[in-house]
PDB file of N, CA and C in Angstrom:
ATOM      1  N   MET X   1     103.136 120.488  96.674  1.00  0.00           N
ATOM      2  CA  MET X   1     102.499 119.295  97.519  1.00  0.00           C
ATOM      3  C   MET X   1     101.936 119.880  98.888  1.00  0.00           C
ATOM      4  N   ASN X   2     100.733 119.998  98.786  1.00  0.00           N
ATOM      5  CA  ASN X   2      99.819 120.253 100.293  1.00  0.00           C
ATOM      6  C   ASN X   2      99.487 119.403 100.799  1.00  0.00           C
ATOM      7  N   GLY X   3      99.087 119.744 102.571  1.00  0.00           N
ATOM      8  CA  GLY X   3      98.886 119.412 103.422  1.00  0.00           C
ATOM      9  C   GLY X   3      97.673 118.667 103.481  1.00  0.00           C
ATOM     10  N   ARG X   4      96.525 119.278 102.544  1.00  0.00           N
ATOM     11  CA  ARG X   4      95.257 118.024 102.402  1.00  0.00           C
ATOM     12  C   ARG X   4      95.713 117.065 101.389  1.00  0.00           C
ATOM     13  N   ASP X   5      96.923 116.773 100.503  1.00  0.00           N
ATOM     14  CA  ASP X   5      97.094 115.952 100.117  1.00  0.00           C
ATOM     15  C   ASP X   5      97.967 114.704 100.553  1.00  0.00           C
ATOM     16  N   LEU X   6      98.387 115.012 101.842  1.00  0.00           N
ATOM     17  CA  LEU X   6      99.120 114.067 102.813  1.00  0.00           C
ATOM     18  C   LEU X   6      98.461 113.258 103.116  1.00  0.00           C
ATOM     19  N   ILE X   7      97.591 114.559 104.204  1.00  0.00           N
ATOM     20  CA  ILE X   7      95.601 113.765 104.524  1.00  0.00           C
ATOM     21  C   ILE X   7      95.237 112.715 103.512  1.00  0.00           C
ATOM     22  N   THR X   8      94.646 112.981 102.606  1.00  0.00           N
ATOM     23  CA  THR X   8      94.218 112.175 102.214  1.00  0.00           C
ATOM     24  C   THR X   8      95.316 110.720 101.245  1.00  0.00           C
ATOM     25  N   ARG X   9      96.521 110.909 100.567  1.00  0.00           N
ATOM     26  CA  ARG X   9      96.941 109.796 100.371  1.00  0.00           C
ATOM     27  C   ARG X   9      97.224 108.847 101.667  1.00  0.00           C
ATOM     28  N   LYS X  10      97.832 109.151 102.991  1.00  0.00           N
ATOM     29  CA  LYS X  10      97.298 108.334 104.468  1.00  0.00           C
ATOM     30  C   LYS X  10      95.956 108.029 104.643  1.00  0.00           C
ATOM     31  N   PHE X  11      94.365 108.676 104.210  1.00  0.00           N
ATOM     32  CA  PHE X  11      93.099 108.375 104.829  1.00  0.00           C
ATOM     33  C   PHE X  11      92.836 107.193 103.605  1.00  0.00           C
ATOM     34  N   LYS X  12      93.522 107.224 102.252  1.00  0.00           N
ATOM     35  CA  LYS X  12      92.613 106.329 101.010  1.00  0.00           C
ATOM     36  C   LYS X  12      93.853 104.825 101.603  1.00  0.00           C
ATOM     37  N   GLN X  13      95.447 105.000 102.552  1.00  0.00           N
ATOM     38  CA  GLN X  13      96.480 103.723 102.714  1.00  0.00           C
ATOM     39  C   GLN X  13      95.200 103.110 103.728  1.00  0.00           C
ATOM     40  N   LEU X  14      94.738 104.092 104.525  1.00  0.00           N
ATOM     41  CA  LEU X  14      94.359 103.977 105.466  1.00  0.00           C
ATOM     42  C   LEU X  14      92.938 103.291 105.935  1.00  0.00           C
ATOM     43  N   LEU X  15      92.089 103.322 104.415  1.00  0.00           N
ATOM     44  CA  LEU X  15      91.074 102.709 104.231  1.00  0.00           C
ATOM     45  C   LEU X  15      91.078 101.319 103.651  1.00  0.00           C
ATOM     46  N   VAL X  16      91.596 101.802 102.741  1.00  0.00           N
ATOM     47  CA  VAL X  16      91.652 100.251 101.784  1.00  0.00           C
ATOM     48  C   VAL X  16      92.710  99.052 102.877  1.00  0.00           C
ATOM     49  N   ALA X  17      93.070  99.547 103.723  1.00  0.00           N
ATOM     50  CA  ALA X  17      93.610  98.591 104.834  1.00  0.00           C
ATOM     51  C   ALA X  17      92.364  97.847 105.699  1.00  0.00           C
ATOM     52  N   THR X  18      91.278  98.913 106.207  1.00  0.00           N
ATOM     53  CA  THR X  18      90.524  98.894 106.379  1.00  0.00           C
ATOM     54  C   THR X  18      89.771  97.996 106.066  1.00  0.00           C
ATOM     55  N   VAL X  19      89.248  98.615 104.806  1.00  0.00           N
ATOM     56  CA  VAL X  19      88.136  97.544 104.032  1.00  0.00           C
ATOM     57  C   VAL X  19      89.450  95.646 103.819  1.00  0.00           C
ATOM     58  N   PHE X  20      90.623  95.642 103.337  1.00  0.00           N
ATOM     59  CA  PHE X  20      90.651  94.741 103.630  1.00  0.00           C
ATOM     60  C   PHE X  20      90.885  93.627 104.602  1.00  0.00           C
ATOM     61  N   ALA X  21      91.152  94.235 105.908  1.00  0.00           N
ATOM     62  CA  ALA X  21      90.917  93.455 107.129  1.00  0.00           C
ATOM     63  C   ALA X  21      89.712  93.179 107.568  1.00  0.00           C
ATOM     64  N   VAL X  22      88.589  94.019 107.410  1.00  0.00           N
ATOM     65  CA  VAL X  22      86.511  93.806 106.800  1.00  0.00           C
ATOM     66  C   VAL X  22      86.740  92.640 105.906  1.00  0.00           C
ATOM     67  N   SER X  23      87.257  92.358 104.943  1.00  0.00           N
ATOM     68  CA  SER X  23      86.668  91.245 104.032  1.00  0.00           C
ATOM     69  C   SER X  23      87.627  90.044 104.384  1.00  0.00           C
ATOM     70  N   ILE X  24      88.330  90.430 105.538  1.00  0.00           N
ATOM     71  CA  ILE X  24      89.267  89.193 106.139  1.00  0.00           C
ATOM     72  C   ILE X  24      87.792  88.431 107.040  1.00  0.00           C
ATOM     73  N   VAL X  25      87.460  89.399 107.751  1.00  0.00           N
ATOM     74  CA  VAL X  25      86.309  89.158 108.875  1.00  0.00           C
ATOM     75  C   VAL X  25      85.239  88.229 107.956  1.00  0.00           C
ATOM     76  N   LEU X  26      85.266  88.607 107.222  1.00  0.00           N
ATOM     77  CA  LEU X  26      83.399  88.629 106.618  1.00  0.00           C
ATOM     78  C   LEU X  26      84.052  87.337 106.026  1.00  0.00           C
ATOM     79  N   VAL X  27      85.152  87.012 105.290  1.00  0.00           N
ATOM     80  CA  VAL X  27      85.233  85.332 104.865  1.00  0.00           C
ATOM     81  C   VAL X  27      85.400  84.344 105.753  1.00  0.00           C
ATOM     82  N   GLY X  28      85.737  84.910 107.276  1.00  0.00           N
ATOM     83  CA  GLY X  28      86.287  84.384 108.354  1.00  0.00           C
ATOM     84  C   GLY X  28      84.678  83.530 108.620  1.00  0.00           C
ATOM     85  N   LEU X  29      84.010  84.862 108.608  1.00  0.00           N
ATOM     86  CA  LEU X  29      82.483  84.576 108.801  1.00  0.00           C
ATOM     87  C   LEU X  29      81.308  82.624 107.933  1.00  0.00           C
ATOM     88  N   TYR X  30      81.783  83.984 106.915  1.00  0.00           N
ATOM     89  CA  TYR X  30      82.134  82.400 105.423  1.00  0.00           C
ATOM     90  C   TYR X  30      82.212  81.395 105.481  1.00  0.00           C
ATOM     91  N   VAL X  31      83.841  81.114 106.148  1.00  0.00           N
ATOM     92  CA  VAL X  31      83.818  79.767 106.507  1.00  0.00           C
ATOM     93  C   VAL X  31      84.164  78.986 108.119  1.00  0.00           C
ATOM     94  N   GLU X  32      83.807  79.780 108.782  1.00  0.00           N
ATOM     95  CA  GLU X  32      83.137  79.636 109.511  1.00  0.00           C
ATOM     96  C   GLU X  32      84.316  79.344 110.679  1.00  0.00           C
ATOM     97  N   SER X  33      85.820  80.185 110.660  1.00  0.00           N
ATOM     98  CA  SER X  33      87.196  80.222 110.774  1.00  0.00           C
ATOM     99  C   SER X  33      87.176  80.876 111.940  1.00  0.00           C
ATOM    100  N   ILE X  34      87.076  80.641 113.146  1.00  0.00           N
ATOM    101  CA  ILE X  34      87.289  81.612 114.213  1.00  0.00           C
ATOM    102  C   ILE X  34      88.514  82.538 113.989  1.00  0.00           C
ATOM    103  N   ALA X  35      89.614  81.427 113.879  1.00  0.00           N
ATOM    104  CA  ALA X  35      90.871  82.213 114.456  1.00  0.00           C
ATOM    105  C   ALA X  35      90.920  82.979 112.907  1.00  0.00           C
ATOM    106  N   MET X  36      90.339  83.631 111.775  1.00  0.00           N
ATOM    107  CA  MET X  36      90.311  84.384 110.325  1.00  0.00           C
ATOM    108  C   MET X  36      89.778  85.248 111.397  1.00  0.00           C
ATOM    109  N   MET X  37      88.974  85.406 112.019  1.00  0.00           N
ATOM    110  CA  MET X  37      88.288  86.183 112.011  1.00  0.00           C
ATOM    111  C   MET X  37      88.552  87.395 113.425  1.00  0.00           C
ATOM    112  N   ILE X  38      89.289  86.648 114.044  1.00  0.00           N
ATOM    113  CA  ILE X  38      89.842  87.065 115.276  1.00  0.00           C
ATOM    114  C   ILE X  38      91.136  87.745 114.572  1.00  0.00           C
ATOM    115  N   THR X  39      91.510  87.221 113.832  1.00  0.00           N
ATOM    116  CA  THR X  39      93.244  87.725 113.369  1.00  0.00           C
ATOM    117  C   THR X  39      92.389  89.455 112.358  1.00  0.00           C
ATOM    118  N   GLY X  40      91.303  88.892 111.337  1.00  0.00           N
ATOM    119  CA  GLY X  40      91.172  90.380 110.980  1.00  0.00           C
ATOM    120  C   GLY X  40      90.597  91.637 111.957  1.00  0.00           C
ATOM    121  N   VAL X  41      90.052  90.784 112.797  1.00  0.00           N
ATOM    122  CA  VAL X  41      88.964  92.096 114.064  1.00  0.00           C
ATOM    123  C   VAL X  41      91.157  93.096 114.891  1.00  0.00           C
ATOM    124  N   GLY X  42      91.826  92.008 114.923  1.00  0.00           N
ATOM    125  CA  GLY X  42      93.117  92.445 115.587  1.00  0.00           C
ATOM    126  C   GLY X  42      93.532  93.099 114.505  1.00  0.00           C
ATOM    127  N   LEU X  43      93.712  93.123 113.089  1.00  0.00           N
ATOM    128  CA  LEU X  43      93.982  94.115 112.347  1.00  0.00           C
ATOM    129  C   LEU X  43      92.831  95.153 112.397  1.00  0.00           C
ATOM    130  N   ILE X  44      92.039  95.417 112.697  1.00  0.00           N
ATOM    131  CA  ILE X  44      90.729  96.130 112.396  1.00  0.00           C
ATOM    132  C   ILE X  44      92.070  97.110 113.969  1.00  0.00           C
ATOM    133  N   TRP X  45      91.783  96.427 115.063  1.00  0.00           N
ATOM    134  CA  TRP X  45      92.071  97.162 116.051  1.00  0.00           C
ATOM    135  C   TRP X  45      93.763  97.994 115.721  1.00  0.00           C
ATOM    136  N   ALA X  46      94.537  97.030 114.538  1.00  0.00           N
ATOM    137  CA  ALA X  46      95.442  97.423 114.960  1.00  0.00           C
ATOM    138  C   ALA X  46      95.967  98.553 113.673  1.00  0.00           C
ATOM    139  N   LEU X  47      95.115  98.531 112.864  1.00  0.00           N
ATOM    140  CA  LEU X  47      95.233  99.956 112.011  1.00  0.00           C
ATOM    141  C   LEU X  47      94.772 101.295 112.400  1.00  0.00           C
ATOM    142  N   SER X  48      93.696 101.549 113.292  1.00  0.00           N
ATOM    143  CA  SER X  48      93.125 102.560 114.297  1.00  0.00           C
ATOM    144  C   SER X  48      94.205 103.132 114.979  1.00  0.00           C
ATOM    145  N   ARG X  49      94.811 102.155 115.562  1.00  0.00           N
ATOM    146  CA  ARG X  49      96.178 102.991 117.019  1.00  0.00           C
ATOM    147  C   ARG X  49      97.379 103.448 115.592  1.00  0.00           C
ATOM    148  N   TYR X  50      97.553 102.296 114.495  1.00  0.00           N
ATOM    149  CA  TYR X  50      98.526 102.766 113.536  1.00  0.00           C
ATOM    150  C   TYR X  50      97.490 104.031 113.036  1.00  0.00           C
ATOM    151  N   GLY X  51      96.452 104.051 112.194  1.00  0.00           N
ATOM    152  CA  GLY X  51      96.018 105.308 112.532  1.00  0.00           C
ATOM    153  C   GLY X  51      95.936 106.567 112.838  1.00  0.00           C
ATOM    154  N   TYR X  52      95.589 105.939 114.634  1.00  0.00           N
ATOM    155  CA  TYR X  52      96.496 107.566 115.312  1.00  0.00           C
ATOM    156  C   TYR X  52      97.534 108.276 115.736  1.00  0.00           C
ATOM    157  N   LYS X  53      98.484 106.843 115.595  1.00  0.00           N
ATOM    158  CA  LYS X  53      99.554 107.255 115.506  1.00  0.00           C
ATOM    159  C   LYS X  53     100.321 108.268 114.459  1.00  0.00           C
ATOM    160  N   THR X  54      99.994 108.616 113.274  1.00  0.00           N
ATOM    161  CA  THR X  54     100.717 108.245 112.307  1.00  0.00           C
ATOM    162  C   THR X  54      99.990 109.787 110.812  1.00  0.00           C
ATOM    163  N   MET X  55      98.773 109.432 111.411  1.00  0.00           N
ATOM    164  CA  MET X  55      97.926 110.642 110.342  1.00  0.00           C
ATOM    165  C   MET X  55      98.209 112.207 111.496  1.00  0.00           C
ATOM    166  N   ARG X  56      99.019 112.792 111.017  1.00  0.00           N
ATOM    167  CA  ARG X  56      99.051 113.699 112.123  1.00  0.00           C
ATOM    168  C   ARG X  56      99.437 115.056 110.760  1.00  0.00           C
ATOM    169  N   CYS X  57      99.228 116.399 111.789  1.00  0.00           N
ATOM    170  CA  CYS X  57      98.786 117.456 111.035  1.00  0.00           C
ATOM    171  C   CYS X  57     100.212 117.850 110.282  1.00  0.00           C
ATOM    172  N   PRO X  58     100.214 117.971 109.615  1.00  0.00           N
ATOM    173  CA  PRO X  58     102.350 118.437 108.885  1.00  0.00           C
ATOM    174  C   PRO X  58     102.454 119.389 108.959  1.00  0.00           C
ATOM    175  N   TYR X  59     101.942 120.298 110.251  1.00  0.00           N
ATOM    176  CA  TYR X  59     102.417 122.064 110.412  1.00  0.00           C
ATOM    177  C   TYR X  59     103.090 121.253 111.962  1.00  0.00           C
ATOM    178  N   CYS X  60     101.725 120.915 112.357  1.00  0.00           N
ATOM    179  CA  CYS X  60     102.102 121.379 114.265  1.00  0.00           C
ATOM    180  C   CYS X  60     102.091 119.303 114.612  1.00  0.00           C
ATOM    181  N   ASP X  61     101.351 118.742 114.016  1.00  0.00           N
ATOM    182  CA  ASP X  61     102.186 117.036 114.707  1.00  0.00           C
ATOM    183  C   ASP X  61     101.243 116.599 115.723  1.00  0.00           C
ATOM    184  N   THR X  62      99.874 117.143 115.472  1.00  0.00           N
ATOM    185  CA  THR X  62      98.907 116.983 116.532  1.00  0.00           C
ATOM    186  C   THR X  62      98.227 115.375 115.150  1.00  0.00           C
ATOM    187  N   SER X  63      97.426 114.907 116.269  1.00  0.00           N
ATOM    188  CA  SER X  63      96.947 113.921 115.861  1.00  0.00           C
ATOM    189  C   SER X  63      96.067 114.135 115.105  1.00  0.00           C
ATOM    190  N   LEU X  64      95.437 114.195 113.822  1.00  0.00           N
ATOM    191  CA  LEU X  64      93.754 114.752 113.101  1.00  0.00           C
ATOM    192  C   LEU X  64      93.243 113.815 113.261  1.00  0.00           C
ATOM    193  N   TYR X  65      93.484 112.137 113.580  1.00  0.00           N
ATOM    194  CA  TYR X  65      92.853 110.904 113.360  1.00  0.00           C
ATOM    195  C   TYR X  65      91.124 110.608 113.715  1.00  0.00           C
ATOM    196  N   LYS X  66      91.119 111.385 114.938  1.00  0.00           N
ATOM    197  CA  LYS X  66      89.438 111.353 115.594  1.00  0.00           C
ATOM    198  C   LYS X  66      88.790 112.163 114.896  1.00  0.00           C
ATOM    199  N   HIS X  67      89.502 113.554 114.161  1.00  0.00           N
ATOM    200  CA  HIS X  67      88.295 114.125 113.334  1.00  0.00           C
ATOM    201  C   HIS X  67      88.815 114.282 112.035  1.00  0.00           C
ATOM    202  N   VAL X  68      89.367 113.664 111.593  1.00  0.00           N
ATOM    203  CA  VAL X  68      89.159 112.714 110.067  1.00  0.00           C
ATOM    204  C   VAL X  68      88.027 111.419 110.395  1.00  0.00           C
ATOM    205  N   PHE X  69      88.040 110.908 111.365  1.00  0.00           N
ATOM    206  CA  PHE X  69      87.335 109.579 111.437  1.00  0.00           C
ATOM    207  C   PHE X  69      86.202 109.455 112.244  1.00  0.00           C
ATOM    208  N   LYS X  70      85.740 111.157 111.961  1.00  0.00           N
ATOM    209  CA  LYS X  70      85.184 111.745 113.554  1.00  0.00           C
ATOM    210  C   LYS X  70      83.270 111.055 113.316  1.00  0.00           C
ATOM    211  N   GLU X  71      82.335 110.193 111.722  1.00  0.00           N
ATOM    212  CA  GLU X  71      81.761 110.706 111.424  1.00  0.00           C
ATOM    213  C   GLU X  71      81.352 108.962 112.047  1.00  0.00           C
ATOM    214  N   ALA X  72      80.263 108.864 111.876  1.00  0.00           N
ATOM    215  CA  ALA X  72      80.571 107.141 111.709  1.00  0.00           C
ATOM    216  C   ALA X  72      80.252 106.537 110.843  1.00  0.00           C
ATOM    217  N   ALA X  73      80.379 106.744 109.882  1.00  0.00           N
ATOM    218  CA  ALA X  73      80.527 106.272 108.609  1.00  0.00           C
ATOM    219  C   ALA X  73      82.020 106.504 107.688  1.00  0.00           C
ATOM    220  N   ILE X  74      82.673 105.540 107.741  1.00  0.00           N
ATOM    221  CA  ILE X  74      83.701 105.938 106.155  1.00  0.00           C
ATOM    222  C   ILE X  74      83.658 106.733 105.702  1.00  0.00           C
ATOM    223  N   TRP X  75      82.797 106.832 105.266  1.00  0.00           N
ATOM    224  CA  TRP X  75      82.469 107.391 103.282  1.00  0.00           C
ATOM    225  C   TRP X  75      81.897 108.474 103.964  1.00  0.00           C
ATOM    226  N   ALA X  76      81.042 108.792 104.701  1.00  0.00           N
ATOM    227  CA  ALA X  76      80.568 110.261 105.324  1.00  0.00           C
ATOM    228  C   ALA X  76      81.697 111.656 105.342  1.00  0.00           C
ATOM    229  N   SER X  77      82.480 110.816 106.461  1.00  0.00           N
ATOM    230  CA  SER X  77      83.779 111.602 106.342  1.00  0.00           C
ATOM    231  C   SER X  77      84.536 111.622 106.014  1.00  0.00           C
ATOM    232  N   TRP X  78      85.552 110.214 104.001  1.00  0.00           N
ATOM    233  CA  TRP X  78      85.912 110.861 103.133  1.00  0.00           C
ATOM    234  C   TRP X  78      84.865 112.116 102.955  1.00  0.00           C
ATOM    235  N   VAL X  79      84.151 111.987 102.235  1.00  0.00           N
ATOM    236  CA  VAL X  79      82.856 112.742 101.498  1.00  0.00           C
ATOM    237  C   VAL X  79      83.601 114.140 102.175  1.00  0.00           C
ATOM    238  N   SER X  80      83.207 114.363 103.947  1.00  0.00           N
ATOM    239  CA  SER X  80      83.629 115.838 104.379  1.00  0.00           C
ATOM    240  C   SER X  80      84.753 116.711 104.658  1.00  0.00           C
ATOM    241  N   TRP X  81      85.716 115.623 103.810  1.00  0.00           N
ATOM    242  CA  TRP X  81      87.213 115.681 103.833  1.00  0.00           C
ATOM    243  C   TRP X  81      87.885 116.152 102.192  1.00  0.00           C
ATOM    244  N   SER X  82      86.453 116.436 101.641  1.00  0.00           N
ATOM    245  CA  SER X  82      86.104 117.039 100.013  1.00  0.00           C
ATOM    246  C   SER X  82      87.306 117.937 100.312  1.00  0.00           C
ATOM    247  N   LYS X  83      88.027 118.119  98.477  1.00  0.00           N
ATOM    248  CA  LYS X  83      88.734 119.330  98.256  1.00  0.00           C
ATOM    249  C   LYS X  83      88.040 120.462  98.013  1.00  0.00           C
ATOM    250  N   THR X  84      86.622 120.429  97.750  1.00  0.00           N
ATOM    251  CA  THR X  84      86.219 121.941  97.513  1.00  0.00           C
ATOM    252  C   THR X  84      85.448 122.598  99.044  1.00  0.00           C
ATOM    253  N   GLN X  85      85.893 121.900 100.059  1.00  0.00           N
ATOM    254  CA  GLN X  85      85.559 122.445 101.665  1.00  0.00           C
ATOM    255  C   GLN X  85      86.687 123.345 102.015  1.00  0.00           C
ATOM    256  N   LYS X  86      86.737 123.812 102.417  1.00  0.00           N
ATOM    257  CA  LYS X  86      87.953 124.555 103.535  1.00  0.00           C
ATOM    258  C   LYS X  86      88.108 124.293 104.538  1.00  0.00           C
ATOM    259  N   LYS X  87      89.299 123.238 104.809  1.00  0.00           N
ATOM    260  CA  LYS X  87      89.994 122.205 106.207  1.00  0.00           C
ATOM    261  C   LYS X  87      90.783 123.376 106.796  1.00  0.00           C
ATOM    262  N   GLU X  88      91.110 123.007 108.273  1.00  0.00           N
ATOM    263  CA  GLU X  88      92.323 124.344 108.852  1.00  0.00           C
ATOM    264  C   GLU X  88      92.297 122.306 109.586  1.00  0.00           C
ATOM    265  N   CYS X  89      93.325 122.695 110.187  1.00  0.00           N
ATOM    266  CA  CYS X  89      93.798 121.845 111.885  1.00  0.00           C
ATOM    267  C   CYS X  89      93.062 122.436 113.265  1.00  0.00           C
ATOM    268  N   PRO X  90      92.734 121.145 113.276  1.00  0.00           N
ATOM    269  CA  PRO X  90      92.059 121.916 114.837  1.00  0.00           C
ATOM    270  C   PRO X  90      92.761 122.952 115.824  1.00  0.00           C
ATOM    271  N   SER X  91      94.068 122.155 115.497  1.00  0.00           N
ATOM    272  CA  SER X  91      95.058 122.364 117.058  1.00  0.00           C
ATOM    273  C   SER X  91      95.848 123.990 116.568  1.00  0.00           C
ATOM    274  N   CYS X  92      96.545 124.061 115.590  1.00  0.00           N
ATOM    275  CA  CYS X  92      96.930 125.033 114.516  1.00  0.00           C
ATOM    276  C   CYS X  92      96.484 126.012 114.362  1.00  0.00           C
ATOM    277  N   LYS X  93      95.524 125.944 114.098  1.00  0.00           N
ATOM    278  CA  LYS X  93      94.340 126.482 112.566  1.00  0.00           C
ATOM    279  C   LYS X  93      94.842 127.202 111.148  1.00  0.00           C
ATOM    280  N   THR X  94      95.966 125.941 110.989  1.00  0.00           N
ATOM    281  CA  THR X  94      96.910 126.767 109.550  1.00  0.00           C
ATOM    282  C   THR X  94      95.912 125.139 108.135  1.00  0.00           C
ATOM    283  N   SER X  95      95.617 126.706 107.357  1.00  0.00           N
ATOM    284  CA  SER X  95      95.358 125.977 106.445  1.00  0.00           C
ATOM    285  C   SER X  95      95.612 124.420 105.611  1.00  0.00           C
ATOM    286  N   PHE X  96      95.357 123.502 105.554  1.00  0.00           N
ATOM    287  CA  PHE X  96      95.268 122.307 104.932  1.00  0.00           C
ATOM    288  C   PHE X  96      96.097 122.583 103.646  1.00  0.00           C
ATOM    289  N   ASN X  97      95.638 123.952 102.692  1.00  0.00           N
ATOM    290  CA  ASN X  97      95.686 123.694 101.548  1.00  0.00           C
ATOM    291  C   ASN X  97      97.323 124.910 101.804  1.00  0.00           C
ATOM    292  N   LYS X  98      97.523 124.866 102.821  1.00  0.00           N
ATOM    293  CA  LYS X  98      99.167 126.179 102.370  1.00  0.00           C
ATOM    294  C   LYS X  98     100.339 124.110 101.892  1.00  0.00           C
ATOM    295  N   PRO X  99     101.245 125.017 100.738  1.00  0.00           N
ATOM    296  CA  PRO X  99     102.275 124.017 101.045  1.00  0.00           C
ATOM    297  C   PRO X  99     102.931 124.042 101.985  1.00  0.00           C
ATOM    298  N   VAL X 100     103.412 122.500 102.109  1.00  0.00           N
ATOM    299  CA  VAL X 100     103.946 122.182 102.968  1.00  0.00           C
ATOM    300  C   VAL X 100     105.774 121.967 103.053  1.00  0.00           C
TER     301      VAL X 100
END
């Protein structure tokens, strides 16, 4: 397993959890429940903090969250992290294709 696989796995987990939190907000809007909307917004905030703390470079342990989610749209960010592009850690300059 290489560093790109670890980062991709964490990214997918955060993406699925964020979609779930956004769906809670939308359901809260649909049923007109302020409590459900606040819960969804709180989950989105908690997931952003969790991602910042846990999405780290496997080699130097610096946070990659702001670099992965630098695009305005999450899908555009996912496309920019595709396997065809060579990526390296912005801090230690180690290639993510290197085995962990």
